[in-house]
Coordinates of C-alpha atoms and ligand atoms in Angstrom, one line a residue:
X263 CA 66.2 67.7 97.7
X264 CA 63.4 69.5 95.9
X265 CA 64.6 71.0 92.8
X266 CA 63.6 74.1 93.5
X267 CA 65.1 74.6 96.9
X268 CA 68.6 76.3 96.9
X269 CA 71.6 74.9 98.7
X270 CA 72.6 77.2 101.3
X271 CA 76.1 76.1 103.4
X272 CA 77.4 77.8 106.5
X273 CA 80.7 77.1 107.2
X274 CA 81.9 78.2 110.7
X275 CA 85.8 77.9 111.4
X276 CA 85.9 76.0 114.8
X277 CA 87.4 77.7 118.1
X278 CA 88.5 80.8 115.9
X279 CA 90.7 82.7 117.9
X280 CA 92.6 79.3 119.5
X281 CA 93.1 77.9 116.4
X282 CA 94.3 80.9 114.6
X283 CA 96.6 81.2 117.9
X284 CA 97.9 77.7 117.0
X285 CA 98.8 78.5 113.5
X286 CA 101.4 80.8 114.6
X287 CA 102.3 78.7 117.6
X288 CA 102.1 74.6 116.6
X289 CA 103.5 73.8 120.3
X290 CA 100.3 74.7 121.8
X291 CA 98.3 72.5 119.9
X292 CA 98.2 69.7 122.4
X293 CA 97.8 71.7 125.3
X294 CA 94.1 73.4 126.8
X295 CA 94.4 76.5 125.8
X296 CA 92.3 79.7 126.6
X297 CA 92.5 83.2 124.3
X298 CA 91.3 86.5 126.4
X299 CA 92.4 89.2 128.0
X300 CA 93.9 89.7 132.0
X301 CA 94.1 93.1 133.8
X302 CA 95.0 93.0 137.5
X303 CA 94.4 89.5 137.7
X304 CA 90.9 89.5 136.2
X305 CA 89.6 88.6 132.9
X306 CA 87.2 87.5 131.0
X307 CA 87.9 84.0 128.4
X308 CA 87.1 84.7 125.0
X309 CA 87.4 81.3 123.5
X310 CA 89.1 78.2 124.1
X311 CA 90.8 75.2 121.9
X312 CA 89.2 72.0 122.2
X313 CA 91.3 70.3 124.4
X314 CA 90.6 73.3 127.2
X315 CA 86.8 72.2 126.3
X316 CA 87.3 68.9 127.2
X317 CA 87.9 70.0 130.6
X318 CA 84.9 71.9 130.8
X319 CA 86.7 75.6 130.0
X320 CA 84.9 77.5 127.4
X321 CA 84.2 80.9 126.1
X322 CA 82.3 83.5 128.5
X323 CA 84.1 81.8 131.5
X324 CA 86.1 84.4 133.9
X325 CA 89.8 83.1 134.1
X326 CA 90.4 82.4 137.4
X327 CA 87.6 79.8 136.9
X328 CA 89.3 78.1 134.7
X329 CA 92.2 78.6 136.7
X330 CA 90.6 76.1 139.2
X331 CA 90.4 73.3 136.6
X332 CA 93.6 74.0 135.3
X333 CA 95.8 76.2 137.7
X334 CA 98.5 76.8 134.7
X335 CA 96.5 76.8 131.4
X336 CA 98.3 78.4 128.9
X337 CA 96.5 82.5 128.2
X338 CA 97.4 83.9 124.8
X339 CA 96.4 87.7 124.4
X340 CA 93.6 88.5 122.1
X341 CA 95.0 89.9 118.5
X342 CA 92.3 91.3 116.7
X343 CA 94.3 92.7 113.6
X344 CA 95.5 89.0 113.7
X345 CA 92.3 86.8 113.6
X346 CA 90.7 89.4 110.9
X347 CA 93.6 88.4 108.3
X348 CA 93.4 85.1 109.1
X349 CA 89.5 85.1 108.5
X350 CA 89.7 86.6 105.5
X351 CA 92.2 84.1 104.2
X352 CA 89.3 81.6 105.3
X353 CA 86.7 84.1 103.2
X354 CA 89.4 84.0 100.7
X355 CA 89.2 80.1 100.2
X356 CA 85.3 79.9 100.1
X357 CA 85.3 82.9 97.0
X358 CA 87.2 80.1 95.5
X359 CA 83.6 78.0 94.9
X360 CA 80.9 80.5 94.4
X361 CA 81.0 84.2 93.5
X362 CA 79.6 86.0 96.9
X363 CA 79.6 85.0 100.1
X364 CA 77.5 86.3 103.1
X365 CA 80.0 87.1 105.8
X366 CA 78.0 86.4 109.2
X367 CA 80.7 87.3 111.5
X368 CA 84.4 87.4 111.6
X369 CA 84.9 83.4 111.4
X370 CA 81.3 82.4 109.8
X371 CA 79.7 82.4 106.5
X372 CA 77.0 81.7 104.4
X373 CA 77.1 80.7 100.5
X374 CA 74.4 80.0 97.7
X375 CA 76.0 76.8 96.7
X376 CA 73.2 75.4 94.3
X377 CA 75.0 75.8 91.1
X378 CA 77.9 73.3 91.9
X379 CA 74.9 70.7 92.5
X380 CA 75.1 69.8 88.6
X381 CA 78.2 67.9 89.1
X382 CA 78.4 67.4 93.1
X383 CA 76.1 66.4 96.2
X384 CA 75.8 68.5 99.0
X385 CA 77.7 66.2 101.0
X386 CA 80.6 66.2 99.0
X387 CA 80.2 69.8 98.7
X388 CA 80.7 70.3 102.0
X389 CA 83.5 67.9 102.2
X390 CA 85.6 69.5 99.5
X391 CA 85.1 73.0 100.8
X392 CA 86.0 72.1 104.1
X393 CA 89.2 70.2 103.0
X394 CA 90.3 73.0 100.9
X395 CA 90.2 75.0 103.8
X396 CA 92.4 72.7 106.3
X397 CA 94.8 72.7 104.0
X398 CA 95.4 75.8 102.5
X399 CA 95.0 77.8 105.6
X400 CA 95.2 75.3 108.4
X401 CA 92.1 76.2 110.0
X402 CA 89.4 73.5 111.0
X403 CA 85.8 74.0 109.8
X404 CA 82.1 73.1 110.6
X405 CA 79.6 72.9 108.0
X406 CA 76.0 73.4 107.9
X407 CA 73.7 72.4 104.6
X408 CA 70.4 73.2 104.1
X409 CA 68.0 74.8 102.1
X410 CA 68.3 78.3 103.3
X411 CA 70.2 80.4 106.0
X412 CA 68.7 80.3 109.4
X413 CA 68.6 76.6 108.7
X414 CA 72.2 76.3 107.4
X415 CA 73.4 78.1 110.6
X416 CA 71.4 75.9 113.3
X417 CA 73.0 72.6 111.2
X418 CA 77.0 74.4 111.1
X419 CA 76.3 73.8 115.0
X420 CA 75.1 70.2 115.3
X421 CA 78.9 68.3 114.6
X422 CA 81.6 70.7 115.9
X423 CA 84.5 70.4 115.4
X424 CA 85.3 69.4 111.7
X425 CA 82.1 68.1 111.0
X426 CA 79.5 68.1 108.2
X427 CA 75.5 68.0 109.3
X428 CA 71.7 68.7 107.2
X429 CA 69.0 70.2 108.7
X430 CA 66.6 70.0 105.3
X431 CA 62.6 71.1 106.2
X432 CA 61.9 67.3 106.9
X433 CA 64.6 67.3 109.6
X434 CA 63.2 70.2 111.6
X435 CA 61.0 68.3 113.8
X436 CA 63.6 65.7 114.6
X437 CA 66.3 68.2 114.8
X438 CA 64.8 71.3 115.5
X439 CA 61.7 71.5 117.5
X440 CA 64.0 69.6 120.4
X441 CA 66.5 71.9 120.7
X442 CA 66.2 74.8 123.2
X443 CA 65.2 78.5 122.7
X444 CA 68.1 79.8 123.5
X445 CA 69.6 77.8 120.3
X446 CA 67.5 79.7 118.1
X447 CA 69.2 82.3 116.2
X448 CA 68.7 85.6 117.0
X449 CA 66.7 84.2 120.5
X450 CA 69.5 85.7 123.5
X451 CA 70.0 84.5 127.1
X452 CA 67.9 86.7 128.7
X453 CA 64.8 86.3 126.2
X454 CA 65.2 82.8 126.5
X455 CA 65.2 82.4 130.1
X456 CA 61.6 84.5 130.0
X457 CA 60.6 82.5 127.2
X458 CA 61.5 79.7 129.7
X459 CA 59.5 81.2 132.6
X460 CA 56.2 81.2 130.3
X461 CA 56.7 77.1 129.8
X462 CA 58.6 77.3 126.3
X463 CA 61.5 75.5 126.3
X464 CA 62.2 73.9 123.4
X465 CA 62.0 75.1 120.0
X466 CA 59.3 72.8 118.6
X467 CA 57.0 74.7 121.6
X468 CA 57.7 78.3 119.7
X469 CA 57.2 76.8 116.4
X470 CA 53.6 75.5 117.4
X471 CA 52.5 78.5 119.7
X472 CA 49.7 79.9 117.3
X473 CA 48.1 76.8 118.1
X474 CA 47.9 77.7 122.0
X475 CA 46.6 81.5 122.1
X476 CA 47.4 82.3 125.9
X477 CA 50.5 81.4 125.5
X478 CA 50.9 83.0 122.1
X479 CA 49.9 86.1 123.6
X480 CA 52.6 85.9 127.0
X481 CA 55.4 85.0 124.3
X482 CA 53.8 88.3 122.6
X483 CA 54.5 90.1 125.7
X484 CA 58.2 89.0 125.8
X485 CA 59.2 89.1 122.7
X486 CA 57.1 91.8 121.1
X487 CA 56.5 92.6 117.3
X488 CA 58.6 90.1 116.1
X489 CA 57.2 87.0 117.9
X490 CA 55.9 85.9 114.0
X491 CA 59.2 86.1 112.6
X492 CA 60.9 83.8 115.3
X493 CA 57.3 81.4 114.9
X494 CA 58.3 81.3 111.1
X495 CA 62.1 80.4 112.1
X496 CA 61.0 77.9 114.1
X497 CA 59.0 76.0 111.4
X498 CA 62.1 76.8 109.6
X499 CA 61.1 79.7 106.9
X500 CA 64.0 82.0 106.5
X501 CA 65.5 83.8 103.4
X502 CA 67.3 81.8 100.9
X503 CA 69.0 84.9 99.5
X504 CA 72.7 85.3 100.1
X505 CA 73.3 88.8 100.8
X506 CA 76.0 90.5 100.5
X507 CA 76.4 93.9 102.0
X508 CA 75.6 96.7 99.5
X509 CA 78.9 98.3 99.6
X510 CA 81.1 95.1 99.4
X511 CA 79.2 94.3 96.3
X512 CA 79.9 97.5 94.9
X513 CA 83.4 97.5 93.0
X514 CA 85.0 100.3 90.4
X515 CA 87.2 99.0 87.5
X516 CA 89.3 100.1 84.8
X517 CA 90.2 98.0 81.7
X518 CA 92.2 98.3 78.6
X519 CA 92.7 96.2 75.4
X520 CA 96.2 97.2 74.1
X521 CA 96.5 98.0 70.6
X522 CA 99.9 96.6 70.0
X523 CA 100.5 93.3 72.6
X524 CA 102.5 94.8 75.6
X525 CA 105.8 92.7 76.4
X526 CA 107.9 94.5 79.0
X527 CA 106.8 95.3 82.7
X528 CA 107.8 98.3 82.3
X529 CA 105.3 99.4 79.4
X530 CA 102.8 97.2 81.3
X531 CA 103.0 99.1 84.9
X532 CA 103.1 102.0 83.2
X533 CA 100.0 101.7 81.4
X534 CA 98.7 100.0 84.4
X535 CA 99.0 102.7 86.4
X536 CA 96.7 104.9 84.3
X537 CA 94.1 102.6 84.7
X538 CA 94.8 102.7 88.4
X539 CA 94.9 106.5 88.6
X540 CA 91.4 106.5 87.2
X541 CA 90.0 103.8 89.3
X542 CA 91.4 105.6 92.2
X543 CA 89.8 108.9 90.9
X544 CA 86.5 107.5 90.6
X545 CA 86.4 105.9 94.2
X546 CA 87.0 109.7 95.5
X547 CA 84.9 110.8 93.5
X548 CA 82.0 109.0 95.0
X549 CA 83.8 108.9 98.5
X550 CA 84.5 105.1 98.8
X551 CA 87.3 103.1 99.6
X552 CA 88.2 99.7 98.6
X553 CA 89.0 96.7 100.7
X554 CA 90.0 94.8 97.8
X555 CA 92.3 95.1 94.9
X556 CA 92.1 93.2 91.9
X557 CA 94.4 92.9 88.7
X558 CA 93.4 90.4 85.6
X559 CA 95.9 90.4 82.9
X560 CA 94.8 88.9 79.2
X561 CA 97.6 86.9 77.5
X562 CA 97.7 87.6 73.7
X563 CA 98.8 83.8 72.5
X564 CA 97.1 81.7 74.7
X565 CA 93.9 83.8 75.1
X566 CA 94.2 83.2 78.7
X567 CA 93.2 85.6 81.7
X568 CA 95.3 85.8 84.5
X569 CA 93.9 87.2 87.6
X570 CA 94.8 87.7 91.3
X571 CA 92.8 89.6 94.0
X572 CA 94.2 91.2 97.6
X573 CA 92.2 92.2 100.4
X574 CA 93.5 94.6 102.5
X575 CA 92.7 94.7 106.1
X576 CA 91.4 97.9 106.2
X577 CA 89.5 100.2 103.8
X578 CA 92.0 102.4 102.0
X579 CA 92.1 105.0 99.3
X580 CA 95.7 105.9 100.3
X581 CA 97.5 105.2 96.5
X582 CA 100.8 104.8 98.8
X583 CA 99.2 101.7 99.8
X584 CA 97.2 100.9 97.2
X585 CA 100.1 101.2 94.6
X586 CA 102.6 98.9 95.7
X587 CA 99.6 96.4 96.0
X588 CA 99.0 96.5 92.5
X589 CA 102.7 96.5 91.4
X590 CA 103.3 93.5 94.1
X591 CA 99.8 91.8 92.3
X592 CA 101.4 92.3 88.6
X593 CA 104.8 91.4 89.3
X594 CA 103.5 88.2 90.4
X595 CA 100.9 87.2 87.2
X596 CA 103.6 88.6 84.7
X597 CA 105.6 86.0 82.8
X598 CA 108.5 87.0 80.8
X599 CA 108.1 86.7 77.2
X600 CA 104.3 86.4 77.7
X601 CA 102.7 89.4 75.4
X602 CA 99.3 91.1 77.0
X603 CA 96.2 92.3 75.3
X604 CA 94.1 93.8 77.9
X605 CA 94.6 94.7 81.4
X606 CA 92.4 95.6 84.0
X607 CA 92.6 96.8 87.6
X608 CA 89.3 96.7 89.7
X609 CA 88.7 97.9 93.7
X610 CA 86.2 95.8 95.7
X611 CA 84.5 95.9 98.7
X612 CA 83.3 99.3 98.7
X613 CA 83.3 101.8 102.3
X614 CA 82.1 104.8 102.6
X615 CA 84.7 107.2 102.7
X616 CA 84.8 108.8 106.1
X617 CA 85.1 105.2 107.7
X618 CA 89.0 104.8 106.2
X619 CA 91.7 104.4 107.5
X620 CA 95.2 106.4 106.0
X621 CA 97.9 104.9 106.3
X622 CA 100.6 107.1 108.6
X623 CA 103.8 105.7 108.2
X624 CA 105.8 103.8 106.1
X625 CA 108.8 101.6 108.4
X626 CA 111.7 101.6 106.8
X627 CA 110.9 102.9 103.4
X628 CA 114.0 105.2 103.4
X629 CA 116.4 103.1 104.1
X630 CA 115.4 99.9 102.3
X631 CA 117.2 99.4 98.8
X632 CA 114.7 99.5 96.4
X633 CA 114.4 96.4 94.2
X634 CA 114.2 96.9 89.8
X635 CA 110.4 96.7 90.1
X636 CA 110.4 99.3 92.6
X637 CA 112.4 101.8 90.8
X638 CA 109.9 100.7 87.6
X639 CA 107.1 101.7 90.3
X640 CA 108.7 104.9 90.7
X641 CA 108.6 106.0 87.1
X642 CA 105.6 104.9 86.5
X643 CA 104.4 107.1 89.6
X644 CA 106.3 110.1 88.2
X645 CA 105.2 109.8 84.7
X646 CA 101.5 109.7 85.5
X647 CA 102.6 112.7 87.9
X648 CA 101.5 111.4 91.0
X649 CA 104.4 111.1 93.9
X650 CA 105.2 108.8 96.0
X651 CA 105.4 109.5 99.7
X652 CA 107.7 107.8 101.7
X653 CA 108.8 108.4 105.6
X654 CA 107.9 111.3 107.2
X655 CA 106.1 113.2 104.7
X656 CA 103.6 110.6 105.7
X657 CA 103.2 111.8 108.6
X658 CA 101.5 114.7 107.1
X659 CA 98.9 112.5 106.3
X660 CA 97.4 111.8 108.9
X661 CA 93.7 112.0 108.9
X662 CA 91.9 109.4 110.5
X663 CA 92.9 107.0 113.4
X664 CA 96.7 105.9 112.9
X665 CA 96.5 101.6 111.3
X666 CA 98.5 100.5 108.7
X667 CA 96.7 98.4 106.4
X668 CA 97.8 94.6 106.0
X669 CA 98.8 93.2 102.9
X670 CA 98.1 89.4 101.9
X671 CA 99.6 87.2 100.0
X672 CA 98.5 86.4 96.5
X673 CA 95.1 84.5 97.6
X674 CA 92.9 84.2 94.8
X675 CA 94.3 83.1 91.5
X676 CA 92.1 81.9 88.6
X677 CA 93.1 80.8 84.9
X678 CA 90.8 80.4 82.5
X679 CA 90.2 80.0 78.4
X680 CA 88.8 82.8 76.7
Ligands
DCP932 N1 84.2 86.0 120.1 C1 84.3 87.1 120.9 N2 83.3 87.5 121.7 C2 82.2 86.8 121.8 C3 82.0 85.6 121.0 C4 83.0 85.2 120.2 O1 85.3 87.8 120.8 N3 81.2 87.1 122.7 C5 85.3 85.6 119.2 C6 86.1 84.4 119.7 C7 85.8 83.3 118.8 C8 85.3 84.0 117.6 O2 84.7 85.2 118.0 O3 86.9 82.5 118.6 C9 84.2 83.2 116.9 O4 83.1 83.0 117.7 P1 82.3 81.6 117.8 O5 81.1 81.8 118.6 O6 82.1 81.0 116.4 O7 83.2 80.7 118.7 P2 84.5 79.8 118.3 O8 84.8 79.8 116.9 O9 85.6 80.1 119.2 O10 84.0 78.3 118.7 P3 83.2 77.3 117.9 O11 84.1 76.2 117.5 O12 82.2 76.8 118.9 O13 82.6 78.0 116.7
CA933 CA1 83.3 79.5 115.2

């Protein structure tokens, strides 16, 4: 690899929906499986597992189709709320390697992984992200490596399921250019049926098509303005920049070195929670809304930092939600007897305000018994003069389109020396 090239992966989980369908049900593992929807007897299959693709079922395929190969095939509902927890335990794993990753869709992505090249090849790269995957969230994934994006993409494609392929600049005639159109990113079915009609087929025919101006000029006519860019793609020049959307980049934090080393919970959530208040103050202040809640705690002995970082399902600047997050977050890096110097609380993953959701209820609340740390919540809350709602109050909340916001386990946790 040149030196100055960056290593760009794309890791794709493998029949999303199905698999995430047979985390939660194992028994259907073995069995050709479709995930969609049916109304009246008509539907539409949004993806299948692998073994219903070995029998030629696959996504896009109306169900009674399928129903012909394989009268009972088992039909699981689609879950939306579901799969996007699931994927952003997968995104979860990834931010474990490199610092931002480029979500593509709801089960792919793209990372800058150059920097790990000091101590790893690409291969192995690729083999250690995909096994930390497997086995911390179950799911099976395919990896692309390349040089940039669009390259990184085509390869994630080329060994599915669980595999591992290149597609460096040298490759792309061998791997490329025979590939059809329709392969081509960003090339759909219908552009590549009339790129078809005009006698280009195959990817390497785009990619040379200066060279032939009649036929330059009829591709011209079908794809228009941006015939050059997919020319480029097809000699394989695309952006090597990872980018992450502006608003996920964007995240507000509060932080606080402690005078005197802090050693109960109680003095810690309480000064925590000021630190929250003004973190929350400051996203409404510029009208945004996390999707992600981070805490990192400094340990006065050791030097150490302790952090841990949520991600909620949907943007929130509700502190009913955000709140318990934080107390669930420190409850889990506090260690008795361990004395903090510094605290901070920081909210990722930026939206715009108008596109949150508020949380409308909360099940149960009243009648649950509240546990030590809850109570310690509580008084924090009241100190800092901020109440917590419970129950129907709630209900007065509503603003926005009734969803209650998902909270994940502890999924990032890093420890490292000062
Ligand atoms: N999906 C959808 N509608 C589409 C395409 C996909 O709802 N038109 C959903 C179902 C898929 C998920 O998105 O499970 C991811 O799409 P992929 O194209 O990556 O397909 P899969 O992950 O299912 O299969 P593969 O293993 O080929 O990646
Ligand atoms: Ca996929």
């Amino acid at each position: 690899m040149n030196l100055n090239n960056k290593l760009i992966l794309t890791i794709d989980l493998d029949a999303f929906f199905a698999s995430a369908e047979e985390l939660r049900h194992p028994e259907l593992k073995d069995k050709p499986m479709v995930v969609g929807q049916e109304l009246n007897g008509r539907g539409i299959i949004v993806t299948a597992n692998y073994k219903a693709r070995e029998l030629g079922i696959h996504a896009g395929m109306p169900l009674f189709k399928a129903r012909k190969i394989l009268p009972n095939i088992t039909l699981i509902e689609t879950d939306h709320e579901y799969y996007q927890t699931i994927a952003n335990e997968f995104f979860n794993v990834i931010l474990e390697f490199v610092d931002k990753v480029q979500v593509a869709s709801i089960d792919e992505c793209h990372i800058d992984a150059t920097e790990l090249t000091k101590d790893y090849k690409p291969i192995e790269i690729a083999r250690m992200i995909q096994n930390r995957v497997i086995n911390k969230t179950g799911l099976s994934t395919s990896i692309g490596i390349s040089t940039n994006v669009l390259l990184s993409k085509v390869a994630s494609n080329f060994d599915k399921p669980f595999g591992i392929s290149t597609l460096y600049v040298h490759e792309i005639q061998d791997k490329l250019w025979p590939l059809p159109v329709k392969e081509m990113h960003m090339i759909g079915a219908k552009t590549s049926i009339k790129l078809n009609e005009i006698g280009i087929e195959y990817i390497g025919q785009l990619a040379l098509l200066k060279n032939d101006l009649e036929k330059f000029n009829k591709a011209k006519g079908v794809i228009g303005q941006n015939l050059l860019k997919h020319i480029d793609a097809a000699n394989g020049i695309s952006s090597d920049e990872i980018q992450v959307e502006t608003d996920r980049l964007r995240s507000i934090s509060r932080d606080k070195t402690f005078p005197i080393s802090i050693v109960d919970i109680e003095s810690l959530l309480l000064n925590i929670r000021e630190l929250f208040n003004f973190a929350v103050f400051r996203c409404e202040k510029r009208k945004l809304a996390p999707t992600s809640v981070s805490i990192a705690l400094k340990v006065d002995k050791s030097f150490s930092t302790f952090s841990t970082s949520k991600i909620l399902k949907a943007a929130t600047i509700d502190k009913n939600v955000l709140w318990p997050i934080v107390v669930n977050a420190v409850e889990k890096l506090f260690k008795p007897n361990a004395s903090i110097k510094f605290a901070s609380v920081s909210f990722g993953g930026l939206k715009p305000i108008e596109k949150v959701y508020v949380q409308t209820t909360l099940d149960g609340e009243k009648t649950k018994s509240k546990s030590k740390l809850q109570q310690i919540a509580e008084k924090a809350s009241f100190m800092s003069g901020i109440e917590i709602v419970t129950g129907s109050t709630m209900e007065d909340n509503i603003r926005y389109e009734q969803k209650e916001p998902i909270m994940r386990d502890n999924i990032k946790f890093k420890v490292w020396d000062k």
